[in-house]
């Protein structure tokens, strides 16, 4: 008989499982997640009405769209660290109050300049919301099995919001004015402000370091110029300004990393990225969102502007894929208990690659039924992969740094959304501009507008005589679809790359 007694397992060694209050808290934390993801896609449907009502310049219209993700992406890491310091629930409530208030002001903005300012403020408060929701899940669900399920539900809310944007936008703008898409935030966030103090316990880093003001500035100067440069490349093509912005952002990023590595208590512990499970999960998040948003970018336009469906009908075509994404995220939870996460993620992303491959094979002339099937495959894979990768980001980071780690995951989401539009969207836009044949009979202004985007061509066609309008639309739709095949092939490569990253970086992570 061994003289060494087996260690006794006490109740304190086993993480407490959340009860009904915990799951109610999850429902409350889903509200800002759903809202911010809907906000990423719903604005595009209001742009024609905003243009008509406020008459912004072309540059002004670009800033109305861009200023929100620029500010949001630039401040996510800083706000995640701030939540660790002052309390994640407190930061969530501050962000929700500000977001709801500014949304109400934006809905009644009398000029483009005030709307741009409102969108910038929404980016500030939105950056407070997102890291707080994910990091609070760790404190609510200490048990890893429950936490994995909670994160699956959270991730499904983020995905649901992205796909619900077109449906919500179509419904609102069919009955109300453009400001209704901003007022949506008010009824969503009021229940959060009432219920979060009752259901969600406060959590924070017990030993935060001093405020790193320079680090906050450097994080903003890293993300914002890079995001701006990418979007500038997407809209205007290569330019000195875009290259300088990306290079400047990269330089500030290098300074940020150097500063964080030298600080005794860093705002963002860069050593997290030396852990393959953490860095691999973040890369999987990034590439998955790139492929998802890129798919939604061209499919939403194809359904509405090529096939001719209404925004509501287009949203309904995407609905089965949305449901599949949510179901896959939930069903993967028991699977992830038995199979290594790298294998689970790679298998899911193989399904997503099959969805893109279906589009690549059928080309631009694909009917809505093929696009529906492709989005179901894409959604199944990404729903499973995002659940597992998000849980790894949270579980591999120290509990006291949950806010900063969550902010890294959220930054990957936002950067992935920008890159999805910028990379895959740029390819389609470039192909469209190269292939479009503008029929004679258009003014110079009409020809320029039609040559910019498919939406511009459709808008111009509304003011043309029947035969000329039909000729322009046929040429524009054909030009748009000419780039879909190549874009889908690149989508396959992106998703396959994410699968390889998962297999390599997560090979030692057990189920």
Short mmCIF file of C-alpha atoms in Angstrom, two decimals:
data_model
loop_
_atom_site.label_atom_id
_atom_site.label_comp_id
_atom_site.label_asym_id
_atom_site.label_seq_id
_atom_site.Cartn_x
_atom_site.Cartn_y
_atom_site.Cartn_z
CA UNK A 1 0.00 0.00 0.00
CA UNK A 2 1.41 3.35 -0.97
CA UNK A 3 2.30 5.73 1.81
CA UNK A 4 1.14 8.65 -0.28
CA UNK A 5 -2.58 9.25 0.03
CA UNK A 6 -4.56 10.24 -3.02
CA UNK A 7 -5.50 13.92 -3.01
CA UNK A 8 -8.95 14.56 -1.67
CA UNK A 9 -11.28 16.37 -4.03
CA UNK A 10 -13.38 18.91 -2.21
CA UNK A 11 -16.35 20.96 -3.37
CA UNK A 12 -14.10 23.97 -3.80
CA UNK A 13 -12.01 22.12 -6.41
CA UNK A 14 -14.98 21.81 -8.72
CA UNK A 15 -16.18 25.00 -10.44
CA UNK A 16 -19.70 25.92 -9.40
CA UNK A 17 -22.29 25.36 -12.11
CA UNK A 18 -24.52 28.26 -13.04
CA UNK A 19 -28.21 27.98 -12.28
CA UNK A 20 -31.25 29.73 -13.71
CA UNK A 21 -29.88 33.15 -12.82
CA UNK A 22 -26.77 32.47 -14.90
CA UNK A 23 -28.75 31.55 -17.99
CA UNK A 24 -30.99 34.59 -17.50
CA UNK A 25 -27.81 36.68 -17.33
CA UNK A 26 -26.71 35.15 -20.63
CA UNK A 27 -30.01 36.22 -22.23
CA UNK A 28 -29.38 39.79 -21.04
CA UNK A 29 -25.77 39.76 -22.29
CA UNK A 30 -27.01 38.62 -25.71
CA UNK A 31 -28.86 41.91 -26.24
CA UNK A 32 -25.85 44.18 -26.93
CA UNK A 33 -24.17 41.42 -28.95
CA UNK A 34 -27.20 41.10 -31.19
CA UNK A 35 -27.53 44.86 -31.50
CA UNK A 36 -23.92 45.60 -32.47
CA UNK A 37 -23.87 42.82 -35.08
CA UNK A 38 -27.18 43.99 -36.58
CA UNK A 39 -25.77 47.51 -36.67
CA UNK A 40 -22.86 46.25 -38.81
CA UNK A 41 -25.19 45.39 -41.72
CA UNK A 42 -28.45 47.30 -41.30
CA UNK A 43 -27.06 50.75 -42.19
CA UNK A 44 -26.38 49.81 -45.82
CA UNK A 45 -30.12 49.57 -46.44
CA UNK A 46 -30.69 53.11 -45.15
CA UNK A 47 -27.95 54.77 -47.23
CA UNK A 48 -30.20 55.68 -50.21
CA UNK A 49 -32.70 57.38 -47.88
CA UNK A 50 -29.91 59.13 -45.95
CA UNK A 51 -28.41 60.37 -49.21
CA UNK A 52 -31.76 61.76 -50.28
CA UNK A 53 -32.59 63.40 -46.95
CA UNK A 54 -29.22 64.85 -45.86
CA UNK A 55 -27.53 65.24 -49.28
CA UNK A 56 -23.99 64.39 -48.08
CA UNK A 57 -21.01 64.65 -50.41
CA UNK A 58 -19.42 61.45 -51.72
CA UNK A 59 -16.72 61.80 -49.04
CA UNK A 60 -19.36 62.48 -46.41
CA UNK A 61 -21.27 59.35 -47.36
CA UNK A 62 -18.06 57.32 -47.09
CA UNK A 63 -17.42 58.68 -43.58
CA UNK A 64 -20.99 57.93 -42.48
CA UNK A 65 -20.24 54.28 -43.22
CA UNK A 66 -16.58 54.11 -42.17
CA UNK A 67 -16.26 56.17 -39.00
CA UNK A 68 -18.11 53.63 -36.81
CA UNK A 69 -15.89 50.57 -37.53
CA UNK A 70 -12.77 52.79 -37.49
CA UNK A 71 -13.42 54.01 -33.94
CA UNK A 72 -14.83 50.67 -32.76
CA UNK A 73 -11.87 48.60 -33.96
CA UNK A 74 -9.38 51.15 -32.64
CA UNK A 75 -10.77 51.20 -29.10
CA UNK A 76 -11.70 47.54 -28.46
CA UNK A 77 -8.42 46.55 -26.80
CA UNK A 78 -8.31 49.73 -24.70
CA UNK A 79 -11.92 49.27 -23.55
CA UNK A 80 -11.32 45.61 -22.74
CA UNK A 81 -8.46 46.63 -20.49
CA UNK A 82 -10.56 49.44 -18.97
CA UNK A 83 -13.28 46.91 -18.12
CA UNK A 84 -10.71 44.74 -16.33
CA UNK A 85 -9.83 47.81 -14.24
CA UNK A 86 -13.13 49.55 -13.39
CA UNK A 87 -15.44 46.55 -13.64
CA UNK A 88 -16.80 44.82 -16.73
CA UNK A 89 -20.44 45.20 -15.74
CA UNK A 90 -19.95 48.90 -14.99
CA UNK A 91 -18.35 49.45 -18.39
CA UNK A 92 -21.18 47.51 -20.05
CA UNK A 93 -23.80 49.74 -18.42
CA UNK A 94 -21.91 52.92 -19.35
CA UNK A 95 -21.62 51.70 -22.92
CA UNK A 96 -25.30 50.73 -23.14
CA UNK A 97 -26.45 54.10 -21.77
CA UNK A 98 -24.25 56.00 -24.18
CA UNK A 99 -25.11 53.82 -27.17
CA UNK A 100 -28.86 54.16 -26.63
CA UNK A 101 -28.64 57.93 -26.09
CA UNK A 102 -26.46 58.61 -29.12
CA UNK A 103 -28.57 56.28 -31.28
CA UNK A 104 -31.64 58.38 -30.49
CA UNK A 105 -29.73 61.54 -31.42
CA UNK A 106 -28.42 59.98 -34.66
CA UNK A 107 -31.97 59.06 -35.71
CA UNK A 108 -32.89 62.75 -35.88
CA UNK A 109 -29.56 64.16 -37.11
CA UNK A 110 -30.35 67.23 -39.26
CA UNK A 111 -27.11 67.13 -41.26
CA UNK A 112 -24.52 64.69 -42.55
CA UNK A 113 -21.85 66.22 -40.30
CA UNK A 114 -23.86 65.56 -37.14
CA UNK A 115 -24.66 62.04 -38.31
CA UNK A 116 -20.93 61.37 -38.81
CA UNK A 117 -20.21 62.69 -35.31
CA UNK A 118 -22.97 60.48 -33.91
CA UNK A 119 -21.57 57.43 -35.66
CA UNK A 120 -18.12 58.14 -34.20
CA UNK A 121 -19.63 58.35 -30.70
CA UNK A 122 -21.48 55.08 -31.34
CA UNK A 123 -18.10 53.50 -32.10
CA UNK A 124 -16.79 54.65 -28.70
CA UNK A 125 -19.73 53.21 -26.77
CA UNK A 126 -19.92 50.10 -28.97
CA UNK A 127 -16.31 49.35 -28.03
CA UNK A 128 -17.42 49.34 -24.38
CA UNK A 129 -20.19 46.83 -25.04
CA UNK A 130 -18.51 44.00 -26.91
CA UNK A 131 -15.50 43.00 -24.74
CA UNK A 132 -17.65 43.35 -21.62
CA UNK A 133 -20.27 40.84 -22.78
CA UNK A 134 -17.81 38.07 -23.65
CA UNK A 135 -15.57 38.56 -20.63
CA UNK A 136 -18.55 38.57 -18.24
CA UNK A 137 -19.52 35.13 -19.54
CA UNK A 138 -16.36 33.75 -17.96
CA UNK A 139 -17.33 35.04 -14.53
CA UNK A 140 -20.94 33.89 -14.89
CA UNK A 141 -20.05 30.39 -16.16
CA UNK A 142 -17.09 29.04 -14.18
CA UNK A 143 -17.82 25.48 -15.29
CA UNK A 144 -16.11 24.95 -18.66
CA UNK A 145 -18.82 22.70 -20.08
CA UNK A 146 -21.49 25.28 -19.34
CA UNK A 147 -19.23 28.07 -20.56
CA UNK A 148 -18.71 26.35 -23.90
CA UNK A 149 -22.49 26.13 -24.36
CA UNK A 150 -22.94 29.76 -23.27
CA UNK A 151 -20.31 30.94 -25.75
CA UNK A 152 -22.01 28.88 -28.46
CA UNK A 153 -25.24 30.76 -27.77
CA UNK A 154 -23.34 34.07 -27.62
CA UNK A 155 -21.61 33.38 -30.96
CA UNK A 156 -24.94 32.42 -32.53
CA UNK A 157 -26.29 35.80 -31.44
CA UNK A 158 -23.43 37.57 -33.17
CA UNK A 159 -23.98 35.54 -36.34
CA UNK A 160 -27.75 36.00 -36.10
CA UNK A 161 -27.36 39.76 -35.93
CA UNK A 162 -25.24 39.87 -39.09
CA UNK A 163 -27.79 37.88 -41.05
CA UNK A 164 -30.82 39.58 -39.45
CA UNK A 165 -29.54 43.00 -40.51
CA UNK A 166 -30.99 42.74 -44.03
CA UNK A 167 -34.34 41.44 -42.72
CA UNK A 168 -34.64 44.08 -40.00
CA UNK A 169 -33.49 46.83 -42.36
CA UNK A 170 -35.96 45.77 -45.02
CA UNK A 171 -38.87 45.72 -42.58
CA UNK A 172 -38.08 49.06 -40.94
CA UNK A 173 -37.41 50.98 -44.15
CA UNK A 174 -40.52 49.57 -45.74
CA UNK A 175 -42.62 51.37 -43.11
CA UNK A 176 -40.49 54.12 -41.50
CA UNK A 177 -37.84 56.74 -42.27
CA UNK A 178 -34.06 56.14 -42.26
CA UNK A 179 -33.65 57.09 -38.61
CA UNK A 180 -35.62 54.02 -37.53
CA UNK A 181 -32.52 51.84 -38.00
CA UNK A 182 -30.81 53.85 -35.24
CA UNK A 183 -33.82 53.95 -32.89
CA UNK A 184 -33.72 50.15 -32.86
CA UNK A 185 -31.02 50.39 -30.17
CA UNK A 186 -33.31 52.02 -27.59
CA UNK A 187 -35.83 49.18 -26.98
CA UNK A 188 -33.01 46.61 -27.12
CA UNK A 189 -30.75 48.28 -24.53
CA UNK A 190 -33.36 49.45 -21.99
CA UNK A 191 -33.98 45.85 -20.74
CA UNK A 192 -30.20 45.46 -20.42
CA UNK A 193 -29.92 48.57 -18.24
CA UNK A 194 -32.74 47.32 -15.99
CA UNK A 195 -31.82 43.62 -15.72
CA UNK A 196 -28.00 43.55 -15.84
CA UNK A 197 -27.56 45.03 -12.32
CA UNK A 198 -29.96 42.38 -11.00
CA UNK A 199 -28.62 39.32 -12.83
CA UNK A 200 -24.95 39.92 -13.66
CA UNK A 201 -22.35 40.09 -10.90
CA UNK A 202 -19.51 42.56 -11.20
CA UNK A 203 -16.06 41.23 -12.11
CA UNK A 204 -12.69 42.92 -12.55
CA UNK A 205 -8.96 42.36 -12.40
CA UNK A 206 -8.14 42.26 -8.64
CA UNK A 207 -4.68 43.77 -9.21
CA UNK A 208 -4.82 46.14 -12.19
CA UNK A 209 -1.76 48.06 -13.22
CA UNK A 210 -1.61 51.82 -13.75
CA UNK A 211 -3.58 53.38 -16.60
CA UNK A 212 -1.54 53.21 -19.80
CA UNK A 213 -2.66 56.37 -21.60
CA UNK A 214 0.06 56.11 -24.24
CA UNK A 215 -0.82 52.47 -24.82
CA UNK A 216 -4.46 53.43 -25.41
CA UNK A 217 -3.41 56.07 -27.94
CA UNK A 218 -1.07 53.63 -29.70
CA UNK A 219 -3.79 50.96 -29.92
CA UNK A 220 -6.12 53.48 -31.55
CA UNK A 221 -3.35 54.69 -33.90
CA UNK A 222 -2.68 51.06 -34.83
CA UNK A 223 -6.14 49.82 -35.69
CA UNK A 224 -7.85 52.93 -37.09
CA UNK A 225 -5.29 53.74 -39.85
CA UNK A 226 -5.03 50.07 -40.89
CA UNK A 227 -8.81 49.72 -41.13
CA UNK A 228 -9.02 53.04 -43.00
CA UNK A 229 -6.26 52.02 -45.41
CA UNK A 230 -7.94 48.71 -46.16
CA UNK A 231 -11.30 50.35 -46.79
CA UNK A 232 -9.63 53.04 -48.93
CA UNK A 233 -8.03 50.34 -51.06
CA UNK A 234 -11.43 48.71 -51.45
CA UNK A 235 -13.17 51.90 -52.56
CA UNK A 236 -10.50 53.85 -54.45
CA UNK A 237 -7.86 51.27 -55.33
CA UNK A 238 -4.13 51.64 -54.59
CA UNK A 239 -3.15 55.10 -53.40
CA UNK A 240 -0.35 56.79 -51.49
CA UNK A 241 -2.77 57.68 -48.68
CA UNK A 242 -3.87 54.07 -48.21
CA UNK A 243 -0.30 52.75 -48.16
CA UNK A 244 0.84 55.46 -45.73
CA UNK A 245 -2.14 54.75 -43.45
CA UNK A 246 -1.44 51.00 -43.33
CA UNK A 247 2.31 51.53 -42.86
CA UNK A 248 1.71 54.12 -40.13
CA UNK A 249 -0.71 51.81 -38.35
CA UNK A 250 1.79 48.93 -38.55
CA UNK A 251 4.55 51.16 -37.10
CA UNK A 252 2.32 52.20 -34.20
CA UNK A 253 1.44 48.55 -33.71
CA UNK A 254 5.12 47.67 -33.38
CA UNK A 255 5.55 50.44 -30.80
CA UNK A 256 2.45 49.19 -28.95
CA UNK A 257 3.79 45.62 -28.79
CA UNK A 258 7.21 46.82 -27.64
CA UNK A 259 5.65 48.97 -24.92
CA UNK A 260 3.40 46.16 -23.65
CA UNK A 261 6.29 43.70 -23.47
CA UNK A 262 8.32 46.13 -21.34
CA UNK A 263 5.60 47.11 -18.85
CA UNK A 264 5.40 45.20 -15.55
CA UNK A 265 1.58 45.15 -15.83
CA UNK A 266 0.70 45.51 -19.53
CA UNK A 267 -2.65 46.68 -20.84
CA UNK A 268 -2.60 43.69 -23.19
CA UNK A 269 -0.32 40.82 -22.26
CA UNK A 270 1.36 40.08 -25.60
CA UNK A 271 2.68 36.82 -24.16
CA UNK A 272 -0.82 35.44 -24.68
CA UNK A 273 0.08 35.17 -28.34
CA UNK A 274 2.98 32.84 -27.54
CA UNK A 275 0.39 30.23 -26.60
CA UNK A 276 -0.55 28.35 -29.79
CA UNK A 277 -4.10 27.69 -28.57
CA UNK A 278 -4.77 31.41 -28.05
CA UNK A 279 -3.12 32.75 -31.21
CA UNK A 280 -4.49 29.92 -33.35
CA UNK A 281 -8.04 30.52 -32.10
CA UNK A 282 -7.74 34.25 -32.84
CA UNK A 283 -6.54 33.59 -36.40
CA UNK A 284 -9.39 31.12 -36.95
CA UNK A 285 -11.83 33.80 -35.75
CA UNK A 286 -10.35 36.36 -38.12
CA UNK A 287 -10.36 34.19 -41.24
CA UNK A 288 -13.81 32.75 -40.49
CA UNK A 289 -15.37 36.21 -40.22
CA UNK A 290 -13.56 37.35 -43.39
CA UNK A 291 -15.13 34.47 -45.31
CA UNK A 292 -18.58 34.96 -43.75
CA UNK A 293 -18.81 38.72 -44.32
CA UNK A 294 -17.29 38.44 -47.80
CA UNK A 295 -19.95 35.89 -48.71
CA UNK A 296 -22.76 38.08 -47.36
CA UNK A 297 -21.32 41.08 -49.28
CA UNK A 298 -21.70 39.61 -52.74
CA UNK A 299 -24.66 37.29 -52.09
CA UNK A 300 -26.87 40.09 -50.72
CA UNK A 301 -26.17 42.18 -53.82
CA UNK A 302 -26.68 39.24 -56.18
CA UNK A 303 -30.03 38.36 -54.62
CA UNK A 304 -31.35 41.93 -54.72
CA UNK A 305 -29.72 43.56 -57.72
CA UNK A 306 -29.20 40.60 -60.06
CA UNK A 307 -32.04 38.20 -59.27
CA UNK A 308 -34.36 41.06 -58.26
CA UNK A 309 -35.53 40.01 -54.79
CA UNK A 310 -36.60 42.58 -52.22
CA UNK A 311 -34.41 43.12 -49.11
CA UNK A 312 -36.91 41.10 -47.06
CA UNK A 313 -36.98 38.24 -49.58
CA UNK A 314 -33.19 38.23 -49.71
CA UNK A 315 -33.02 38.01 -45.94
CA UNK A 316 -35.41 35.06 -45.97
CA UNK A 317 -33.18 33.23 -48.48
CA UNK A 318 -30.32 33.62 -45.98
CA UNK A 319 -32.49 32.51 -43.04
CA UNK A 320 -31.87 28.72 -43.37
CA UNK A 321 -28.12 29.35 -43.30
CA UNK A 322 -28.56 31.51 -40.22
CA UNK A 323 -30.56 28.80 -38.45
CA UNK A 324 -27.95 26.22 -39.45
CA UNK A 325 -25.18 28.42 -38.05
CA UNK A 326 -26.96 28.67 -34.70
CA UNK A 327 -27.78 24.94 -34.55
CA UNK A 328 -24.23 23.93 -35.51
CA UNK A 329 -22.81 26.19 -32.79
CA UNK A 330 -24.99 24.45 -30.21
CA UNK A 331 -24.55 20.88 -31.46
CA UNK A 332 -20.76 21.17 -31.48
CA UNK A 333 -20.70 21.59 -27.69
CA UNK A 334 -21.07 17.86 -26.81
CA UNK A 335 -18.81 16.95 -29.74
CA UNK A 336 -16.04 19.24 -28.43
CA UNK A 337 -16.05 17.30 -25.15
CA UNK A 338 -14.86 14.15 -26.95
CA UNK A 339 -12.88 15.29 -30.00
CA UNK A 340 -9.85 17.57 -30.08
CA UNK A 341 -10.80 21.19 -30.87
CA UNK A 342 -8.36 21.40 -33.80
CA UNK A 343 -10.08 18.47 -35.49
CA UNK A 344 -13.56 19.85 -34.78
CA UNK A 345 -12.68 23.29 -36.18
CA UNK A 346 -10.98 21.84 -39.26
CA UNK A 347 -13.95 19.55 -39.98
CA UNK A 348 -16.39 22.45 -39.66
CA UNK A 349 -14.35 24.71 -41.92
CA UNK A 350 -14.21 21.95 -44.53
CA UNK A 351 -18.00 22.27 -44.74
CA UNK A 352 -17.62 26.03 -45.17
CA UNK A 353 -15.09 25.49 -47.96
CA UNK A 354 -17.63 23.22 -49.66
CA UNK A 355 -20.14 26.08 -49.59
CA UNK A 356 -17.74 28.44 -51.33
CA UNK A 357 -16.79 25.67 -53.76
CA UNK A 358 -20.44 25.27 -54.72
CA UNK A 359 -20.55 28.96 -55.66
CA UNK A 360 -17.24 28.70 -57.54
CA UNK A 361 -18.52 25.78 -59.63
CA UNK A 362 -21.90 27.32 -60.48
CA UNK A 363 -20.45 30.82 -61.08
CA UNK A 364 -22.25 34.13 -61.12
CA UNK A 365 -25.41 32.79 -62.69
CA UNK A 366 -26.28 30.71 -59.64
CA UNK A 367 -30.01 30.75 -58.76
CA UNK A 368 -31.14 31.64 -55.27
CA UNK A 369 -31.56 27.95 -54.35
CA UNK A 370 -27.83 27.28 -54.92
CA UNK A 371 -26.88 30.32 -52.86
CA UNK A 372 -29.21 29.15 -50.09
CA UNK A 373 -27.52 25.72 -50.06
CA UNK A 374 -24.05 27.31 -50.14
CA UNK A 375 -24.85 29.54 -47.17
CA UNK A 376 -26.19 26.55 -45.22
CA UNK A 377 -22.84 24.75 -45.70
CA UNK A 378 -20.87 27.91 -44.88
CA UNK A 379 -23.00 28.61 -41.82
CA UNK A 380 -22.72 25.07 -40.48
CA UNK A 381 -18.93 25.16 -40.59
CA UNK A 382 -18.45 28.67 -39.24
CA UNK A 383 -21.04 28.18 -36.49
CA UNK A 384 -19.12 25.17 -35.17
CA UNK A 385 -15.66 26.69 -35.62
CA UNK A 386 -16.51 30.02 -33.98
CA UNK A 387 -17.99 28.36 -30.90
CA UNK A 388 -14.89 26.26 -30.25
CA UNK A 389 -12.36 28.99 -31.10
CA UNK A 390 -14.10 31.65 -28.96
CA UNK A 391 -14.17 29.30 -25.98
CA UNK A 392 -10.45 28.64 -26.42
CA UNK A 393 -9.67 32.38 -26.45
CA UNK A 394 -11.45 32.84 -23.13
CA UNK A 395 -10.35 29.64 -21.39
CA UNK A 396 -6.65 29.90 -22.25
CA UNK A 397 -6.28 33.46 -20.90
CA UNK A 398 -5.93 34.13 -17.14
CA UNK A 399 -9.30 34.93 -15.54
CA UNK A 400 -8.16 38.38 -14.41
CA UNK A 401 -7.30 39.29 -18.03
CA UNK A 402 -10.60 38.10 -19.49
CA UNK A 403 -11.55 41.59 -20.68
CA UNK A 404 -8.35 42.16 -22.62
CA UNK A 405 -8.47 38.65 -24.08
CA UNK A 406 -12.10 39.13 -25.10
CA UNK A 407 -11.14 42.40 -26.73
CA UNK A 408 -8.58 40.58 -28.88
CA UNK A 409 -11.31 38.19 -30.03
CA UNK A 410 -13.67 41.09 -30.73
CA UNK A 411 -10.96 42.95 -32.63
CA UNK A 412 -10.53 39.86 -34.79
CA UNK A 413 -14.30 39.97 -35.46
CA UNK A 414 -14.31 43.63 -36.44
CA UNK A 415 -11.11 43.42 -38.48
CA UNK A 416 -12.45 40.28 -40.15
CA UNK A 417 -15.65 42.11 -41.08
CA UNK A 418 -13.64 44.95 -42.63
CA UNK A 419 -11.28 42.57 -44.43
CA UNK A 420 -14.18 40.49 -45.73
CA UNK A 421 -15.62 43.50 -47.49
CA UNK A 422 -12.24 44.95 -48.42
CA UNK A 423 -10.62 41.84 -49.90
CA UNK A 424 -13.46 39.86 -51.43
CA UNK A 425 -15.49 43.02 -52.04
CA UNK A 426 -12.55 44.66 -53.78
CA UNK A 427 -12.17 41.74 -56.16
CA UNK A 428 -15.82 41.86 -57.19
CA UNK A 429 -15.78 45.65 -57.53
CA UNK A 430 -12.59 45.59 -59.62
CA UNK A 431 -14.00 42.86 -61.84
CA UNK A 432 -17.26 44.78 -62.21
CA UNK A 433 -15.52 48.00 -63.25
CA UNK A 434 -13.30 46.17 -65.75
CA UNK A 435 -16.12 44.18 -67.36
CA UNK A 436 -18.92 46.78 -67.48
CA UNK A 437 -19.81 48.07 -70.93
CA UNK A 438 -21.73 51.35 -70.56
CA UNK A 439 -24.26 51.74 -73.40
CA UNK A 440 -24.22 54.92 -75.42
CA UNK A 441 -26.85 57.52 -74.59
CA UNK A 442 -25.86 58.09 -70.96
CA UNK A 443 -24.55 61.41 -69.68
CA UNK A 444 -21.03 61.56 -68.25
CA UNK A 445 -22.44 61.70 -64.71
CA UNK A 446 -24.70 58.71 -65.32
CA UNK A 447 -21.85 56.72 -66.85
CA UNK A 448 -19.58 57.46 -63.88
CA UNK A 449 -22.25 56.48 -61.36
CA UNK A 450 -23.06 53.26 -63.22
CA UNK A 451 -19.37 52.42 -63.48
CA UNK A 452 -18.75 52.65 -59.75
CA UNK A 453 -20.98 49.89 -58.36
CA UNK A 454 -23.85 47.63 -59.34
CA UNK A 455 -26.09 49.61 -57.00
CA UNK A 456 -25.12 52.78 -58.87
CA UNK A 457 -26.06 51.18 -62.19
CA UNK A 458 -29.45 50.10 -60.83
CA UNK A 459 -30.07 53.62 -59.50
CA UNK A 460 -29.15 55.18 -62.87
CA UNK A 461 -31.34 52.70 -64.73
CA UNK A 462 -34.42 53.89 -62.83
CA UNK A 463 -34.18 57.25 -64.61
CA UNK A 464 -33.59 55.88 -68.13
CA UNK A 465 -36.02 54.93 -70.90
CA UNK A 466 -37.03 51.26 -70.90
CA UNK A 467 -34.74 49.81 -73.62
CA UNK A 468 -31.68 51.78 -72.47
CA UNK A 469 -32.32 50.84 -68.83
CA UNK A 470 -32.59 47.14 -69.76
CA UNK A 471 -29.34 47.32 -71.73
CA UNK A 472 -27.50 48.94 -68.83
CA UNK A 473 -28.89 46.48 -66.28
CA UNK A 474 -27.99 43.45 -68.38
CA UNK A 475 -24.41 44.69 -68.82
CA UNK A 476 -24.09 45.63 -65.12
CA UNK A 477 -25.41 42.32 -63.82
CA UNK A 478 -23.17 40.35 -66.16
CA UNK A 479 -20.15 42.44 -65.11
CA UNK A 480 -20.91 41.92 -61.42
CA UNK A 481 -21.25 38.16 -61.79
CA UNK A 482 -17.98 37.92 -63.74
CA UNK A 483 -15.99 38.24 -60.49
CA UNK A 484 -18.06 35.88 -58.35
CA UNK A 485 -16.25 32.71 -59.45
CA UNK A 486 -12.78 34.05 -58.64
CA UNK A 487 -13.98 35.51 -55.35
CA UNK A 488 -15.48 32.15 -54.36
CA UNK A 489 -12.18 30.38 -55.11
CA UNK A 490 -10.36 32.82 -52.83
CA UNK A 491 -13.03 32.16 -50.21
CA UNK A 492 -12.21 28.44 -50.43
CA UNK A 493 -8.50 29.26 -49.92
CA UNK A 494 -9.24 31.46 -46.89
CA UNK A 495 -11.38 28.84 -45.16
CA UNK A 496 -8.91 26.05 -45.98
CA UNK A 497 -6.10 28.18 -44.53
CA UNK A 498 -8.08 28.60 -41.30
CA UNK A 499 -8.57 24.82 -41.12
CA UNK A 500 -4.82 24.23 -41.52
CA UNK A 501 -4.05 26.84 -38.84
CA UNK A 502 -6.43 25.03 -36.47
CA UNK A 503 -4.83 21.63 -37.12
CA UNK A 504 -1.30 22.97 -36.60
CA UNK A 505 -1.73 25.36 -33.66
CA UNK A 506 -4.26 23.29 -31.72
CA UNK A 507 -2.74 19.85 -32.27
CA UNK A 508 -1.73 19.55 -28.60
CA UNK A 509 -5.00 20.85 -27.15
CA UNK A 510 -7.10 17.99 -25.82
CA UNK A 511 -10.87 17.70 -25.85
#
